[in-house]
JSON list of N, CA, C and O in Angstrom, two decimals:
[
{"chain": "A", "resi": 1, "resn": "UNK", "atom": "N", "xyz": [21.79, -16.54, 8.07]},
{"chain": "A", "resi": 1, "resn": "UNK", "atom": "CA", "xyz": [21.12, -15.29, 7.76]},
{"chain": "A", "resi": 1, "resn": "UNK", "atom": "C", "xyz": [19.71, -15.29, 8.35]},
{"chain": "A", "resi": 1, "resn": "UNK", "atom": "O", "xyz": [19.11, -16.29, 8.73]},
{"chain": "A", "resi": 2, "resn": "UNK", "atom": "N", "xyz": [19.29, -14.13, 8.38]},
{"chain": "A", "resi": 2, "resn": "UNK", "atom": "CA", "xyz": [18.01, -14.05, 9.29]},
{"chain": "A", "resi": 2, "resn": "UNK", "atom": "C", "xyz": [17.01, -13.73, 7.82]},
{"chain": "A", "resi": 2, "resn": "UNK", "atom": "O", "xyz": [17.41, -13.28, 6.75]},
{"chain": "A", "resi": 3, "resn": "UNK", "atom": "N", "xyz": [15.81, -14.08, 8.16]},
{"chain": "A", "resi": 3, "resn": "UNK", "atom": "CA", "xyz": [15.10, -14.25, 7.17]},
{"chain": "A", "resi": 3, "resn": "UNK", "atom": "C", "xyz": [14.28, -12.65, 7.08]},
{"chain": "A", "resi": 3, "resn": "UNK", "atom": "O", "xyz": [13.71, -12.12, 8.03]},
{"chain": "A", "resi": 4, "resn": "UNK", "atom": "N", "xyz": [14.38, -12.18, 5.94]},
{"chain": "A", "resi": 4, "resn": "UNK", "atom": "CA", "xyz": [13.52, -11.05, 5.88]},
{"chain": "A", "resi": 4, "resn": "UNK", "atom": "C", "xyz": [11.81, -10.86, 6.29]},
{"chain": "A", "resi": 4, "resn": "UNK", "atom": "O", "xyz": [11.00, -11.51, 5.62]},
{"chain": "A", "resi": 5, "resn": "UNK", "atom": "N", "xyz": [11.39, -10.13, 7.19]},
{"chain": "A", "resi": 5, "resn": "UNK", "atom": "CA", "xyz": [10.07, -9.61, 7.76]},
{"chain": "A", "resi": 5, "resn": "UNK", "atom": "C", "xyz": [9.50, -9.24, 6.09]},
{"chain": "A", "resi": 5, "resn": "UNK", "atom": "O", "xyz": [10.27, -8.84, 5.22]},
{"chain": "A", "resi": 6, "resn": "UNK", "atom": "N", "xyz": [8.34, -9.42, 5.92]},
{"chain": "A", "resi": 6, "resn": "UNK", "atom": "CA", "xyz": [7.44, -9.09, 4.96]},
{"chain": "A", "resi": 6, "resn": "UNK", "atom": "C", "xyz": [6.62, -8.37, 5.48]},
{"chain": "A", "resi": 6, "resn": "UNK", "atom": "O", "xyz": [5.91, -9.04, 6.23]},
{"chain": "A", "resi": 7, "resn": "UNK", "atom": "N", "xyz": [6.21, -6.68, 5.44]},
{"chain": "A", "resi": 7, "resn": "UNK", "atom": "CA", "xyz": [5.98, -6.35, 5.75]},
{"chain": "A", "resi": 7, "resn": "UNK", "atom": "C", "xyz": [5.21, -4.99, 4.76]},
{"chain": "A", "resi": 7, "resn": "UNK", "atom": "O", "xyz": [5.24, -3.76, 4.84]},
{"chain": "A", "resi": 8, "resn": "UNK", "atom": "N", "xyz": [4.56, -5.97, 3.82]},
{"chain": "A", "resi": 8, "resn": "UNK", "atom": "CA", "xyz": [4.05, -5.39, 2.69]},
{"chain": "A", "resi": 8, "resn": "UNK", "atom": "C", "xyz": [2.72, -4.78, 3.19]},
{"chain": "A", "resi": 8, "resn": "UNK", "atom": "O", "xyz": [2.46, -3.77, 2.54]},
{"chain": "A", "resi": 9, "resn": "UNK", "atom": "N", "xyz": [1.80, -5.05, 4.13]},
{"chain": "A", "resi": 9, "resn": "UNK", "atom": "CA", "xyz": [0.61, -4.45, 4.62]},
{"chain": "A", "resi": 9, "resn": "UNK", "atom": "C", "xyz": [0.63, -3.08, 4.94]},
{"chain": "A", "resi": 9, "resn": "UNK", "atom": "O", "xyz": [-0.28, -2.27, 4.82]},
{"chain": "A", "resi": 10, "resn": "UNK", "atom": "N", "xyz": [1.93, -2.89, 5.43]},
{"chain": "A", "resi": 10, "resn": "UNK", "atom": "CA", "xyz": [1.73, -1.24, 6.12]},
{"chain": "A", "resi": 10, "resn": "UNK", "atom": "C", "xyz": [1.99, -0.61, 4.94]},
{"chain": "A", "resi": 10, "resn": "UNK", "atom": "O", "xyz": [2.84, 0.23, 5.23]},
{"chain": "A", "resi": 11, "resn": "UNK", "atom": "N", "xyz": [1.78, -0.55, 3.98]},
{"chain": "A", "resi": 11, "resn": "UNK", "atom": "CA", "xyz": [1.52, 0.27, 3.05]},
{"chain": "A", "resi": 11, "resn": "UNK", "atom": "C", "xyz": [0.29, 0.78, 2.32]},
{"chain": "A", "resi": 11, "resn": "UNK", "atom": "O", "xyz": [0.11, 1.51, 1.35]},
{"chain": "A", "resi": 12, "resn": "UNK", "atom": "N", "xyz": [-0.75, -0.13, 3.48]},
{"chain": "A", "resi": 12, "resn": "UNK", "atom": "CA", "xyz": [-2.11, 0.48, 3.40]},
{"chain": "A", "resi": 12, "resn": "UNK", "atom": "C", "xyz": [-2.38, 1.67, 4.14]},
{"chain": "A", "resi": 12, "resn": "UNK", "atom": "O", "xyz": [-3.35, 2.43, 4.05]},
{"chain": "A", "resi": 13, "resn": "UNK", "atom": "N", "xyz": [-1.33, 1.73, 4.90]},
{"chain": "A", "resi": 13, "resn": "UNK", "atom": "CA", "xyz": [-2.06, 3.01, 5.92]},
{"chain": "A", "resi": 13, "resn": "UNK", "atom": "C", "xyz": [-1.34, 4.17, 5.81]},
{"chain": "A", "resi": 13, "resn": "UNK", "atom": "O", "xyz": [-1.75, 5.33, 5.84]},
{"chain": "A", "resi": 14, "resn": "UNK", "atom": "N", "xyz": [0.03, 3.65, 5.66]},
{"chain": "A", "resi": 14, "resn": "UNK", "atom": "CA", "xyz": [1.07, 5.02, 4.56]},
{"chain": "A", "resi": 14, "resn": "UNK", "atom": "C", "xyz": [-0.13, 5.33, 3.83]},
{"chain": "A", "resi": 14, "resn": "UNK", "atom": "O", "xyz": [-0.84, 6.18, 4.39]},
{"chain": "A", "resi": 15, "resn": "UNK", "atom": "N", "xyz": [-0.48, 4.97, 2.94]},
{"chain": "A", "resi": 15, "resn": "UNK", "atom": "CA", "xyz": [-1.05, 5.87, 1.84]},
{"chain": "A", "resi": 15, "resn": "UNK", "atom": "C", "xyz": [-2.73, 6.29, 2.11]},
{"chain": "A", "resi": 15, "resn": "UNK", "atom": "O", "xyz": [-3.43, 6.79, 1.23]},
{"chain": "A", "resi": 16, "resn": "UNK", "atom": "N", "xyz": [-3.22, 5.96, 3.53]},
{"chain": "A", "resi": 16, "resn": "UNK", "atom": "CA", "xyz": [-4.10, 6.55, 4.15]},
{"chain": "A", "resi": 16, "resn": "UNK", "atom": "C", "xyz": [-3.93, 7.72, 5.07]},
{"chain": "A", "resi": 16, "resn": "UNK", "atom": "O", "xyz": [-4.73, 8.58, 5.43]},
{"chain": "A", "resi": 17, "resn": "UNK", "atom": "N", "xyz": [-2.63, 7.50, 5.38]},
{"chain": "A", "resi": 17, "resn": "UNK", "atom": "CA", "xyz": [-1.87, 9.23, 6.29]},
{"chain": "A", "resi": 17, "resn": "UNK", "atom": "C", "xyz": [-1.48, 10.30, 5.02]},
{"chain": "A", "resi": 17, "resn": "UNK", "atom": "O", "xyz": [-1.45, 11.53, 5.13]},
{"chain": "A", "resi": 18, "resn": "UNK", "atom": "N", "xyz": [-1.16, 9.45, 3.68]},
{"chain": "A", "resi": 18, "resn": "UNK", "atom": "CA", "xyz": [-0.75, 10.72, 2.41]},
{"chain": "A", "resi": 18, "resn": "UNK", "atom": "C", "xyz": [-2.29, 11.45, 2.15]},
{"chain": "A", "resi": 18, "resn": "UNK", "atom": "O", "xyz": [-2.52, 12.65, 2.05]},
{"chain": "A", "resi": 19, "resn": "UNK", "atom": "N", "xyz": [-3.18, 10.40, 2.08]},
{"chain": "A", "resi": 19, "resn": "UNK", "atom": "CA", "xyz": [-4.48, 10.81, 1.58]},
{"chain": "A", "resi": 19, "resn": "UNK", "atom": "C", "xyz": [-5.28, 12.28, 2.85]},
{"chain": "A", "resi": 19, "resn": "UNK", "atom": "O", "xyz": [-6.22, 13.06, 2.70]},
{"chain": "A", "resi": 20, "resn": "UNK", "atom": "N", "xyz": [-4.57, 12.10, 3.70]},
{"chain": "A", "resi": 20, "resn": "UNK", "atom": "CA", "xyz": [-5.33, 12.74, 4.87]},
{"chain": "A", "resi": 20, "resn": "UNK", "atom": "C", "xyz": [-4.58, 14.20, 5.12]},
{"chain": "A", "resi": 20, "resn": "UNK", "atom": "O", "xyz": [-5.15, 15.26, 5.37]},
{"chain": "A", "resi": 21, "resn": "UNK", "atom": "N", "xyz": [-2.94, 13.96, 5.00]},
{"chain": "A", "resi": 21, "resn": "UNK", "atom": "CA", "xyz": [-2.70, 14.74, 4.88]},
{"chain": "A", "resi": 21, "resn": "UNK", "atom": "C", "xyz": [-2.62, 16.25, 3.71]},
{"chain": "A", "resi": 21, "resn": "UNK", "atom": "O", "xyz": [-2.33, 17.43, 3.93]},
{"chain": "A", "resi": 22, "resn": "UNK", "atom": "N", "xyz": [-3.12, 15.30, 2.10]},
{"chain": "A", "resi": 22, "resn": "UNK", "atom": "CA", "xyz": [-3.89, 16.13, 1.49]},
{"chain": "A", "resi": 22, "resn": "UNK", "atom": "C", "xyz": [-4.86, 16.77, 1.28]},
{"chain": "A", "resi": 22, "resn": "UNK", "atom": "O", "xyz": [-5.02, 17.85, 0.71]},
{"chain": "A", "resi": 23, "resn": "UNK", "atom": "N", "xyz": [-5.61, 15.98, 1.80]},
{"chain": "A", "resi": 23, "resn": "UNK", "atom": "CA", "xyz": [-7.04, 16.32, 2.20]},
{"chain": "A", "resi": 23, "resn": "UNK", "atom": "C", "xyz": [-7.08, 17.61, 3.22]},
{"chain": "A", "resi": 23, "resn": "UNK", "atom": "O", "xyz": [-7.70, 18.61, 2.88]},
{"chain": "A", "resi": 24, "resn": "UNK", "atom": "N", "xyz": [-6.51, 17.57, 4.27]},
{"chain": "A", "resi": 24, "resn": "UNK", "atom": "CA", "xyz": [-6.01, 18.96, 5.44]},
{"chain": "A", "resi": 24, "resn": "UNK", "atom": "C", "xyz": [-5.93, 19.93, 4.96]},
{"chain": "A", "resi": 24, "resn": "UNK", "atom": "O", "xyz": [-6.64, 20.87, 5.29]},
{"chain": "A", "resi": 25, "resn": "UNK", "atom": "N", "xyz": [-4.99, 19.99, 3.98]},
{"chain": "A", "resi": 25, "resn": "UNK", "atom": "CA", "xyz": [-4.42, 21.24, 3.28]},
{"chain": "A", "resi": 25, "resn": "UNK", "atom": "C", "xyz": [-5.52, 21.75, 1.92]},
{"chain": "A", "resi": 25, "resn": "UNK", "atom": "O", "xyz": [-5.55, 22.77, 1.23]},
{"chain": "A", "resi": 26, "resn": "UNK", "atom": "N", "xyz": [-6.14, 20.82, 1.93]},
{"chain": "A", "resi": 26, "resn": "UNK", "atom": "CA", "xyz": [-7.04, 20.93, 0.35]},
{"chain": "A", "resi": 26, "resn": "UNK", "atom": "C", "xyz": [-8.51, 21.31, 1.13]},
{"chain": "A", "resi": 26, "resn": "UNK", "atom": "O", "xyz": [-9.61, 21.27, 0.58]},
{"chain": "A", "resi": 27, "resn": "UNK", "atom": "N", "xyz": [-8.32, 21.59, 2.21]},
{"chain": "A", "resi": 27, "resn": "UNK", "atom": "CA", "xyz": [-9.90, 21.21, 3.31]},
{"chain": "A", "resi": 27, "resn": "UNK", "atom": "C", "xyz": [-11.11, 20.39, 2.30]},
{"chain": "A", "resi": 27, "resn": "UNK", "atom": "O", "xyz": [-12.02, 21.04, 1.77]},
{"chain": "A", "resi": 28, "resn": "UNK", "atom": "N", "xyz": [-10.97, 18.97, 2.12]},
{"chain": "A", "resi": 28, "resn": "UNK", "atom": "CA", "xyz": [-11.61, 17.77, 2.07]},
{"chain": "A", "resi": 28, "resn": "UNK", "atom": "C", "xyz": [-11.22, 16.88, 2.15]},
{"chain": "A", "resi": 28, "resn": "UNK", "atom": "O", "xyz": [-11.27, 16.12, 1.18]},
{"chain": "A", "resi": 29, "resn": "UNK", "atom": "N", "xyz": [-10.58, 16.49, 3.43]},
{"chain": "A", "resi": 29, "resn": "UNK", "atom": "CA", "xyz": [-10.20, 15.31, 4.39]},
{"chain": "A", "resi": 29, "resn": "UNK", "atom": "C", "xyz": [-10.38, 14.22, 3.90]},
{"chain": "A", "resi": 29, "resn": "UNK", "atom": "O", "xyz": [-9.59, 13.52, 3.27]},
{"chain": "A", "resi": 30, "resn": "UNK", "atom": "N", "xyz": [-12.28, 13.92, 4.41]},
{"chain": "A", "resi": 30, "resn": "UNK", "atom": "CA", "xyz": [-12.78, 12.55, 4.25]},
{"chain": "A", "resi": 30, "resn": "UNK", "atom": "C", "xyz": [-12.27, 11.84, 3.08]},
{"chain": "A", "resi": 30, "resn": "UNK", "atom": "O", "xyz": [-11.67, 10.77, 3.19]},
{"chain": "A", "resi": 31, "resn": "UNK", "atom": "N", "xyz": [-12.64, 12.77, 1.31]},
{"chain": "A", "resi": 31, "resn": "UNK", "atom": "CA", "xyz": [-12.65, 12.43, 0.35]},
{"chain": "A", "resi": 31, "resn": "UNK", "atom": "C", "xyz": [-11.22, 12.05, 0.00]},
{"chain": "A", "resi": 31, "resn": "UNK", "atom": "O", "xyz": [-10.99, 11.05, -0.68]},
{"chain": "A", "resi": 32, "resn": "UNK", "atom": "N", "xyz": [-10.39, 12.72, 0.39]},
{"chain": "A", "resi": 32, "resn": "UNK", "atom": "CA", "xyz": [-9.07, 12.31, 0.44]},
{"chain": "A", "resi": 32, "resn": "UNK", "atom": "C", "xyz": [-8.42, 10.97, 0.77]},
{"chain": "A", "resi": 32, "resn": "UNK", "atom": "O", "xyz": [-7.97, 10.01, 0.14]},
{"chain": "A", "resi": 33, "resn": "UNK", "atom": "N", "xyz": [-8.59, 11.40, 2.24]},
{"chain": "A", "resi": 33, "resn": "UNK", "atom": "CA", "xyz": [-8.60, 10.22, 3.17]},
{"chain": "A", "resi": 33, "resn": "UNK", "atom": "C", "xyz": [-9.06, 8.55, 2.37]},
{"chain": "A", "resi": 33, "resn": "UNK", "atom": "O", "xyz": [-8.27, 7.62, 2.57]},
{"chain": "A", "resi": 34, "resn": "UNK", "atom": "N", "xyz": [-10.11, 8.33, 1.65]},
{"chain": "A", "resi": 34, "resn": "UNK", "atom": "CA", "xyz": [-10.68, 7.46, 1.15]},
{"chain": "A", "resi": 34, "resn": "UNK", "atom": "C", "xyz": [-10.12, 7.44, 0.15]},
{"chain": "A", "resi": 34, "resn": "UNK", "atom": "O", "xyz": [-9.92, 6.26, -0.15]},
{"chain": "A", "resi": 35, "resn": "UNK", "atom": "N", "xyz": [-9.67, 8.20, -0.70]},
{"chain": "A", "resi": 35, "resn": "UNK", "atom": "CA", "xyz": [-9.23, 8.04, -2.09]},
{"chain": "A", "resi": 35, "resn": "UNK", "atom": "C", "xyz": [-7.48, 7.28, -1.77]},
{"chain": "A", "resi": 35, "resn": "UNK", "atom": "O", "xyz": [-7.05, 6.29, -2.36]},
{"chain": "A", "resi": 36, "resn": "UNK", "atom": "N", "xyz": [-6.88, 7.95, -0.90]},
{"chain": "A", "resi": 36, "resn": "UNK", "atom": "CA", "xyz": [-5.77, 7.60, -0.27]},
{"chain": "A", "resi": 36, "resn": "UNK", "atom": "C", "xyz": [-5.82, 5.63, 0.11]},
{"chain": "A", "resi": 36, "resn": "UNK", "atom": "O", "xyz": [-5.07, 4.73, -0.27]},
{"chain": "A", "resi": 37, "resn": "UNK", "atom": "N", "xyz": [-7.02, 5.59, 0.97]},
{"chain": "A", "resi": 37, "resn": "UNK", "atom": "CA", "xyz": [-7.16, 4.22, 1.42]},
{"chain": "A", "resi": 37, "resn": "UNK", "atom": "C", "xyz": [-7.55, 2.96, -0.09]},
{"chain": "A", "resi": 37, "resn": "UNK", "atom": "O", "xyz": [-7.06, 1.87, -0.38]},
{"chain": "A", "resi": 38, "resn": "UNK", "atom": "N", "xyz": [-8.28, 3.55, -0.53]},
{"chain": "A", "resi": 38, "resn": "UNK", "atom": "CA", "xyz": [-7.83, 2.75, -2.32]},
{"chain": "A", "resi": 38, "resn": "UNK", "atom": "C", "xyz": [-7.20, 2.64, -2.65]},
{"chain": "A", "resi": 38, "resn": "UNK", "atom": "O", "xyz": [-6.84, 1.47, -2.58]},
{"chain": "A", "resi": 39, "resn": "UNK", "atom": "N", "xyz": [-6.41, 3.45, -3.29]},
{"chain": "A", "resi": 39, "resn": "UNK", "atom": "CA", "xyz": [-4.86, 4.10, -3.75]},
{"chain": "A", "resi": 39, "resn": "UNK", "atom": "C", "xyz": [-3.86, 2.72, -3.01]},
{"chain": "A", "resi": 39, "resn": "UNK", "atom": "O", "xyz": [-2.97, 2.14, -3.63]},
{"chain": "A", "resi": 40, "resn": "UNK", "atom": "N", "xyz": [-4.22, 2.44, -1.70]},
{"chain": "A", "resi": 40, "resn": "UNK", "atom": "CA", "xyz": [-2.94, 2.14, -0.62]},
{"chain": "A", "resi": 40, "resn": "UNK", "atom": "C", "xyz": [-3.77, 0.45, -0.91]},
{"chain": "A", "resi": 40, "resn": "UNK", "atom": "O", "xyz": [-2.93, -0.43, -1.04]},
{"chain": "A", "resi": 41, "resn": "UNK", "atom": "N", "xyz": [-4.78, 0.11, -0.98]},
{"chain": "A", "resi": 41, "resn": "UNK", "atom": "CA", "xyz": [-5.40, -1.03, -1.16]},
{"chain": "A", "resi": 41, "resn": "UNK", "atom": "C", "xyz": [-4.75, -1.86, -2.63]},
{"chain": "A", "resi": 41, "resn": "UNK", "atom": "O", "xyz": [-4.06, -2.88, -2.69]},
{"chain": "A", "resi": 42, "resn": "UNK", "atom": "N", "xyz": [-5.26, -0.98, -3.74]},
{"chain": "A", "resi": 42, "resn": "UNK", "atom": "CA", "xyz": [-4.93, -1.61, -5.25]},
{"chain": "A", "resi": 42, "resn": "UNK", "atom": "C", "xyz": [-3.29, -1.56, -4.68]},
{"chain": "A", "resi": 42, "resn": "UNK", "atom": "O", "xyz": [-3.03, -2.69, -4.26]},
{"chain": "A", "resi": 43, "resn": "UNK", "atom": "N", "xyz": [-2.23, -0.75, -4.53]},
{"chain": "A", "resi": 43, "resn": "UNK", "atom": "CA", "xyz": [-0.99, -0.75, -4.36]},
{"chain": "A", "resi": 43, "resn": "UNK", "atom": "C", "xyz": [-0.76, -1.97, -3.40]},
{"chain": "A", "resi": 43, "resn": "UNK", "atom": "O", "xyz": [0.33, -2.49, -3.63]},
{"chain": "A", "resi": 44, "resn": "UNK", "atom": "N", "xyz": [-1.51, -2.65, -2.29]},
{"chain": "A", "resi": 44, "resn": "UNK", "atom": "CA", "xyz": [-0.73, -3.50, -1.76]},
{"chain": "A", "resi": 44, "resn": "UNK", "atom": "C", "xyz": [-0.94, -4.62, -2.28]},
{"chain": "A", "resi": 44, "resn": "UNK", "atom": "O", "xyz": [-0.13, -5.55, -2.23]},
{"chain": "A", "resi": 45, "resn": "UNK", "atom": "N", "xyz": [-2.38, -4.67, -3.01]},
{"chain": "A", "resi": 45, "resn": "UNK", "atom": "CA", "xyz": [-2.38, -6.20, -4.12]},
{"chain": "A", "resi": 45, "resn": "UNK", "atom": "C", "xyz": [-1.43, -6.21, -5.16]},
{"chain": "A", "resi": 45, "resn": "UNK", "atom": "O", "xyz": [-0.95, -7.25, -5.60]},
{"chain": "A", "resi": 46, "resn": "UNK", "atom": "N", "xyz": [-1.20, -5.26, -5.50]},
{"chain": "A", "resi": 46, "resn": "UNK", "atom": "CA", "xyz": [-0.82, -5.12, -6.50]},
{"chain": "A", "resi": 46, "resn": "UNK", "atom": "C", "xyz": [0.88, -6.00, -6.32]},
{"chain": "A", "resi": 46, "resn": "UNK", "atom": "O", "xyz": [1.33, -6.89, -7.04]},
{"chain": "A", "resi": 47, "resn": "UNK", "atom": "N", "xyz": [1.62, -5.27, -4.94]},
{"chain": "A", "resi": 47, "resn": "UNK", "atom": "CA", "xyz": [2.76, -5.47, -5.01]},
{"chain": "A", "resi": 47, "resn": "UNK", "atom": "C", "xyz": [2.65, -6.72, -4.10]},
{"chain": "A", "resi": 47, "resn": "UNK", "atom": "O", "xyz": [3.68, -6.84, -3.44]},
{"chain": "A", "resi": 48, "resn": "UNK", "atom": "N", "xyz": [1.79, -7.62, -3.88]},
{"chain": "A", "resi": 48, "resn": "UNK", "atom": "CA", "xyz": [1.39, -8.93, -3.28]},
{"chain": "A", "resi": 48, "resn": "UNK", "atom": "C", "xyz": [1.57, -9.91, -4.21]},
{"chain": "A", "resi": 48, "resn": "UNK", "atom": "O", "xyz": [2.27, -10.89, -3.98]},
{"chain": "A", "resi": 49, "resn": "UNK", "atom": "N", "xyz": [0.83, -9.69, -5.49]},
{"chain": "A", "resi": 49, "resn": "UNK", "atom": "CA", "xyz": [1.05, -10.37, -6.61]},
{"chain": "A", "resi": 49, "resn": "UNK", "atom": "C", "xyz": [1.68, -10.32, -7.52]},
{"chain": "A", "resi": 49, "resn": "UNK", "atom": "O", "xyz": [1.37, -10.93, -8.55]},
{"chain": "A", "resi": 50, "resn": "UNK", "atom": "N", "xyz": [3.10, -9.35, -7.36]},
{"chain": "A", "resi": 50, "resn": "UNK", "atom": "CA", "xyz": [4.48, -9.35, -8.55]},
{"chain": "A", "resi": 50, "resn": "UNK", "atom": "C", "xyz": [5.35, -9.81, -6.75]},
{"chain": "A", "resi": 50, "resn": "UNK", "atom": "O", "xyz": [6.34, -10.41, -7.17]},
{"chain": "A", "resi": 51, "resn": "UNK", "atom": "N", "xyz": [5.44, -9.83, -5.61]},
{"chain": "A", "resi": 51, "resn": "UNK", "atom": "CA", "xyz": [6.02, -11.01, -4.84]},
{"chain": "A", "resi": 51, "resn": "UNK", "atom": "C", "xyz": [5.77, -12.50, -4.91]},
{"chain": "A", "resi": 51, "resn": "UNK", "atom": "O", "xyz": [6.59, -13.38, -4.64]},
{"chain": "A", "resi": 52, "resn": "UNK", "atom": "N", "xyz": [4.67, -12.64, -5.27]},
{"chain": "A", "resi": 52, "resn": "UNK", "atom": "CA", "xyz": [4.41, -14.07, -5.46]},
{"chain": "A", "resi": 52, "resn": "UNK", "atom": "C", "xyz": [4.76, -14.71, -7.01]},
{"chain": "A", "resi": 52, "resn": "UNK", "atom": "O", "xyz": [5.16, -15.87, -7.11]},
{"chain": "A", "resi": 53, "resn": "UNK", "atom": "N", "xyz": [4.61, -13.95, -8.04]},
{"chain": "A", "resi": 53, "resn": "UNK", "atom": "CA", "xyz": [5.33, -14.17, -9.34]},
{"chain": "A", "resi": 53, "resn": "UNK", "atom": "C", "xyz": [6.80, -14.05, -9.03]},
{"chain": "A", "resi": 53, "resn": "UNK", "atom": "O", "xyz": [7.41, -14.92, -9.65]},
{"chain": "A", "resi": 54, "resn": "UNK", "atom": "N", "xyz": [7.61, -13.29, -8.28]},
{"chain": "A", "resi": 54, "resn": "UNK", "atom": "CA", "xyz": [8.95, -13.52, -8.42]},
{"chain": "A", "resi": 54, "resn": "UNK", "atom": "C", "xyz": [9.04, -14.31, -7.36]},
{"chain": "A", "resi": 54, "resn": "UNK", "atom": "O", "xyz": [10.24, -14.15, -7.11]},
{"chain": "A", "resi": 55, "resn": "UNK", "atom": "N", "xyz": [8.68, -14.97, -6.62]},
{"chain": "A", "resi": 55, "resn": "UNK", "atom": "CA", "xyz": [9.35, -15.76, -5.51]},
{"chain": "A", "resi": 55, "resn": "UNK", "atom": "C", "xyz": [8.74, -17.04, -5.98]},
{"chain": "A", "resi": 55, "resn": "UNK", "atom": "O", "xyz": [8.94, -17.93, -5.15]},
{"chain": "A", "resi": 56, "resn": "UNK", "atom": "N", "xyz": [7.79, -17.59, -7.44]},
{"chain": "A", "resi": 56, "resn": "UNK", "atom": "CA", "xyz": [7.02, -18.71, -7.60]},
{"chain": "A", "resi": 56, "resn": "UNK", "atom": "C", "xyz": [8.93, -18.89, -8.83]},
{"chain": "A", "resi": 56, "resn": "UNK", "atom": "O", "xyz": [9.41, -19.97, -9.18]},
{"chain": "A", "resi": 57, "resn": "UNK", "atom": "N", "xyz": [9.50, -17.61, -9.13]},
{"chain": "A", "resi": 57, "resn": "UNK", "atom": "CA", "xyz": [10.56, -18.34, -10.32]},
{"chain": "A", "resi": 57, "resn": "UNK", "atom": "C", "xyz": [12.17, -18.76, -9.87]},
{"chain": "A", "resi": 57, "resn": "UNK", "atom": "O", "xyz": [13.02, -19.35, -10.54]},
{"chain": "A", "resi": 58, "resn": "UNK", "atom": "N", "xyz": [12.24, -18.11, -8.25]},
{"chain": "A", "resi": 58, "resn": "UNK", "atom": "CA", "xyz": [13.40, -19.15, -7.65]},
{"chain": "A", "resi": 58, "resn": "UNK", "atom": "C", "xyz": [13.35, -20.42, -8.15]},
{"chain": "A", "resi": 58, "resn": "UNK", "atom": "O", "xyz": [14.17, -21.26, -7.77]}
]
């Protein structure tokens, strides 16, 4: 079997294209945009450290 790609990072910038694209439609981009890039930050620690709790109980 081929070993699965971890590829948990790009989910910082997904949720910096959601933030932007609300921001467009809401006309306040920046604030968006940034709130989006947090949002996508706490979410990738977040799901960094329930991978490392389930892969520490194999």
């Amino acid at each position: 079997m081929t070993k699965k790609k971890n590829n948990i990072i790009l989910i910082i910038p997904a949720f910096l294209m959601m933030g932007a694209a609300v921001g467009i439609q809401t006309k306040s981009i920046i604030k968006h945009t940034v709130v989006g890039l947090i949002v996508g930050v706490i979410v990738y620690f977040f799901l960094l450290y329930r991978n490392k709790k389930i892969n520490s109980n194999k």
